[in-house]
Tab-separated table of C-alpha atoms in Angstrom:
chain	number	residue	atom	x	y	z
E	205	MET	CA	208.705	170.246	140.673
E	206	ASN	CA	208.660	166.831	139.037
E	207	HIS	CA	210.377	164.043	140.823
E	208	LEU	CA	211.665	160.970	139.065
E	209	SER	CA	209.151	158.920	141.032
E	210	ASP	CA	206.379	160.932	139.304
E	211	VAL	CA	207.463	159.757	135.836
E	212	PRO	CA	205.289	156.822	134.777
E	213	PRO	CA	207.293	153.796	133.628
E	214	ARG	CA	207.160	152.817	129.982
E	215	GLN	CA	209.250	150.910	127.488
E	216	GLY	CA	210.598	153.006	124.640
E	217	LEU	CA	210.246	151.958	121.022
E	218	VAL	CA	213.357	150.904	119.094
E	219	VAL	CA	213.335	151.484	115.333
E	220	PHE	CA	216.170	149.155	114.332
E	221	LEU	CA	217.638	149.962	110.907
E	222	ASN	CA	219.733	147.015	109.697
E	223	GLY	CA	221.778	147.203	106.530
E	224	THR	CA	225.287	147.098	105.171
E	225	SER	CA	227.750	149.900	105.474
E	226	SER	CA	226.789	152.722	103.051
E	227	SER	CA	223.229	151.394	102.620
E	228	GLY	CA	221.648	154.660	103.792
E	229	LYS	CA	220.712	153.902	107.408
E	230	SER	CA	222.059	157.168	108.836
E	231	SER	CA	220.434	159.154	106.039
E	232	ILE	CA	217.075	157.525	106.806
E	233	ALA	CA	217.516	158.247	110.523
E	234	ALA	CA	218.338	161.905	109.797
E	235	GLU	CA	215.116	162.223	107.777
E	236	LEU	CA	213.012	160.201	110.228
E	237	LEU	CA	213.752	161.961	113.524
E	238	PRO	CA	212.252	165.368	112.621
E	239	MET	CA	209.074	163.801	111.230
E	240	LEU	CA	208.230	161.673	114.282
E	241	ASP	CA	205.621	162.905	116.765
E	242	GLU	CA	207.626	162.033	119.890
E	243	PRO	CA	211.264	162.584	120.830
E	244	TYR	CA	213.636	159.896	119.537
E	245	PHE	CA	217.368	159.430	120.000
E	246	HIS	CA	219.514	158.396	117.043
E	247	LEU	CA	222.077	155.850	118.253
E	248	PRO	CA	224.380	154.880	115.401
E	249	VAL	CA	226.931	152.157	116.078
E	250	ASP	CA	229.560	154.289	114.334
E	251	ALA	CA	229.213	156.848	117.143
E	252	PHE	CA	230.140	154.191	119.695
E	253	HIS	CA	233.217	153.196	117.732
E	254	ALA	CA	234.159	156.889	117.449
E	255	MET	CA	233.996	157.319	121.253
E	256	ARG	CA	236.838	154.870	121.803
E	257	SER	CA	240.153	156.521	122.576
E	258	ARG	CA	242.760	156.552	119.835
E	259	VAL	CA	245.189	154.419	121.849
E	260	PRO	CA	246.604	151.856	119.409
E	261	VAL	CA	245.054	148.403	119.825
E	262	PRO	CA	247.319	145.449	119.073
E	263	PRO	CA	245.967	143.454	116.115
E	264	ASP	CA	245.475	140.324	118.242
E	265	ALA	CA	243.352	142.317	120.755
E	266	LEU	CA	241.221	144.136	118.162
E	267	PRO	CA	238.536	141.428	117.784
E	268	THR	CA	237.947	141.420	121.552
E	269	VAL	CA	237.800	145.227	121.725
E	270	LEU	CA	235.322	145.349	118.825
E	271	HIS	CA	233.187	142.557	120.337
E	272	ARG	CA	232.973	144.422	123.645
E	273	THR	CA	232.114	147.648	121.824
E	274	TRP	CA	229.194	145.979	120.018
E	275	GLN	CA	227.975	144.327	123.243
E	276	GLY	CA	228.133	147.655	125.068
E	277	PHE	CA	226.279	149.346	122.227
E	278	HIS	CA	223.466	146.774	122.398
E	279	ARG	CA	223.137	147.271	126.149
E	280	ALA	CA	223.179	151.063	125.812
E	281	VAL	CA	220.305	150.857	123.319
E	282	ALA	CA	218.422	148.469	125.627
E	283	GLY	CA	219.042	150.779	128.590
E	284	MET	CA	217.785	153.860	126.768
E	285	ALA	CA	214.612	152.018	125.713
E	286	ALA	CA	214.111	150.480	129.169
E	287	ALA	CA	214.224	153.998	130.617
E	288	GLY	CA	211.319	154.920	128.328
E	289	ASN	CA	213.261	156.609	125.540
E	290	ASN	CA	212.411	156.015	121.893
E	291	VAL	CA	215.463	155.137	119.850
E	292	VAL	CA	216.407	154.895	116.179
E	293	VAL	CA	219.349	152.533	115.835
E	294	ASP	CA	221.445	152.061	112.764
E	295	HIS	CA	223.236	148.759	112.869
E	296	VAL	CA	225.090	146.235	110.749
E	297	LEU	CA	224.109	142.674	111.669
E	298	SER	CA	227.097	141.291	109.796
E	299	ALA	CA	227.824	138.629	112.412
E	300	GLU	CA	225.231	136.153	113.683
E	301	TRP	CA	226.150	136.715	117.344
E	302	ARG	CA	225.164	140.397	117.037
E	303	LEU	CA	221.588	139.471	116.187
E	304	ARG	CA	221.474	136.853	118.970
E	305	ASP	CA	222.791	139.418	121.455
E	306	CYS	CA	220.215	142.022	120.383
E	307	LEU	CA	217.452	139.428	120.657
E	308	ALA	CA	218.622	138.677	124.194
E	309	VAL	CA	218.832	142.266	125.483
E	310	LEU	CA	216.090	144.201	123.644
E	311	SER	CA	212.364	144.023	124.426
E	312	ALA	CA	211.151	142.110	121.356
E	313	PRO	CA	207.595	143.552	121.277
E	314	ASP	CA	209.068	147.049	121.249
E	315	VAL	CA	211.483	146.670	118.334
E	316	VAL	CA	210.587	147.517	114.744
E	317	LEU	CA	213.161	145.739	112.594
E	318	VAL	CA	213.674	147.543	109.293
E	319	GLY	CA	215.736	145.971	106.522
E	320	VAL	CA	217.654	148.648	104.629
E	321	HIS	CA	218.616	147.255	101.227
E	322	CYS	CA	220.712	148.611	98.408
E	323	ASP	CA	222.163	146.820	95.374
E	324	ALA	CA	225.867	146.015	95.140
E	325	ALA	CA	226.641	148.484	92.341
E	326	GLU	CA	225.132	151.400	94.265
E	327	LEU	CA	226.862	150.323	97.502
E	328	THR	CA	230.190	150.290	95.660
E	329	ARG	CA	229.526	153.747	94.195
E	330	ARG	CA	228.591	155.194	97.609
E	331	GLU	CA	231.569	153.591	99.294
E	332	ARG	CA	233.936	155.055	96.693
E	333	GLU	CA	232.289	158.473	97.056
E	334	ARG	CA	232.546	158.398	100.880
E	335	GLY	CA	236.155	157.313	100.862
E	336	ASP	CA	236.110	156.429	104.569
E	337	ARG	CA	235.455	152.681	104.333
E	338	PRO	CA	237.569	149.794	103.067
E	339	GLU	CA	236.786	149.115	99.429
E	340	GLY	CA	234.300	146.258	99.047
E	341	LEU	CA	233.213	146.236	102.710
E	342	ALA	CA	229.515	146.788	102.004
E	343	VAL	CA	229.334	144.122	99.289
E	344	ARG	CA	231.119	141.630	101.575
E	345	GLN	CA	228.510	142.323	104.268
E	346	LEU	CA	225.482	141.769	101.987
E	347	ALA	CA	224.988	138.027	102.506
E	348	GLN	CA	225.250	138.005	106.287
E	349	VAL	CA	223.479	141.273	107.129
E	350	HIS	CA	220.121	140.051	105.826
E	351	ALA	CA	220.679	136.292	106.376
E	352	HIS	CA	218.013	136.066	109.105
E	353	GLY	CA	215.443	137.081	106.454
E	354	VAL	CA	212.721	138.399	108.799
E	355	TYR	CA	211.722	142.055	108.979
E	356	ASP	CA	208.759	144.148	110.056
E	357	LEU	CA	209.388	146.504	107.142
E	358	GLU	CA	211.912	146.720	104.304
E	359	CYS	CA	213.102	149.566	102.117
E	360	ASP	CA	215.545	149.932	99.257
E	361	THR	CA	217.592	153.111	99.223
E	362	GLY	CA	218.703	152.428	95.667
E	363	ARG	CA	215.093	152.783	94.504
E	364	SER	CA	213.709	155.232	97.081
E	365	SER	CA	215.151	158.321	98.693
E	366	ALA	CA	216.040	158.378	102.385
E	367	ARG	CA	213.051	160.672	102.909
E	368	GLU	CA	210.682	158.240	101.161
E	369	CYS	CA	212.015	155.386	103.304
E	370	ALA	CA	211.595	157.485	106.459
E	371	LEU	CA	207.993	158.306	105.505
E	372	ARG	CA	207.240	154.588	105.040
E	373	ILE	CA	208.633	153.886	108.503
E	374	LYS	CA	206.673	156.749	110.079
E	375	GLU	CA	203.442	155.508	108.463
E	376	PHE	CA	204.157	151.946	109.632
E	377	LEU	CA	204.727	152.766	113.316
E	378	PRO	CA	201.147	153.460	114.531
E	379	ASP	CA	199.741	150.079	113.442
E	380	ARG	CA	202.630	147.662	113.938
E	381	PRO	CA	201.575	144.042	113.485
E	382	ARG	CA	202.283	141.384	116.103
E	383	PRO	CA	204.208	139.252	116.515
E	384	THR	CA	207.101	141.541	115.663
E	385	ALA	CA	210.092	140.349	113.653
E	386	PHE	CA	212.124	140.225	116.880
E	387	GLU	CA	209.432	138.056	118.513
E	388	ARG	CA	209.442	135.689	115.527
E	389	LEU	CA	213.236	135.555	115.464
E	390	ARG	CA	213.336	134.754	119.198
E	391	THR	CA	211.102	131.736	118.707
E	392	ARG	CA	213.453	130.474	115.966
E	393	SER	CA	216.541	130.765	118.192
């Protein structure tokens, strides 16, 4: 019988997909997980928001509730990786504090930051087709989501399929260059 003390410690890898709403992050993650050689968990921020009870939140309290949700999400990702689990995260760094918080809690050498891009016209089309997001949300997020400008790898889901993007990520993982984007961003902070 294996005991927890028999499990060698290791830091899990975090594949961090950053892009606007409707940019294709979840689609990339869905394609990526089955093609990876080790087990990975997909932790989408939307799942954390969906776990919150449906108790009405007063409008003046909503920003605090959302802030705490994002902070908890970051720490859950960090905890999973610290326990040795590999994680694919899909995230929207549409507020500067979110990036700073992730830089503070995640192990920078073990994060592969992937920029998921998509042009405004395609984002608008996808958003309309989904029907579950406020109109114009993705386009409003464009400037801030990629404002930090540093990635380990970038893909464009308007030009490549989710599967093609996932294959690029899979091929990138074995020979990741150092310093990582997270390491470079930490030195800028």
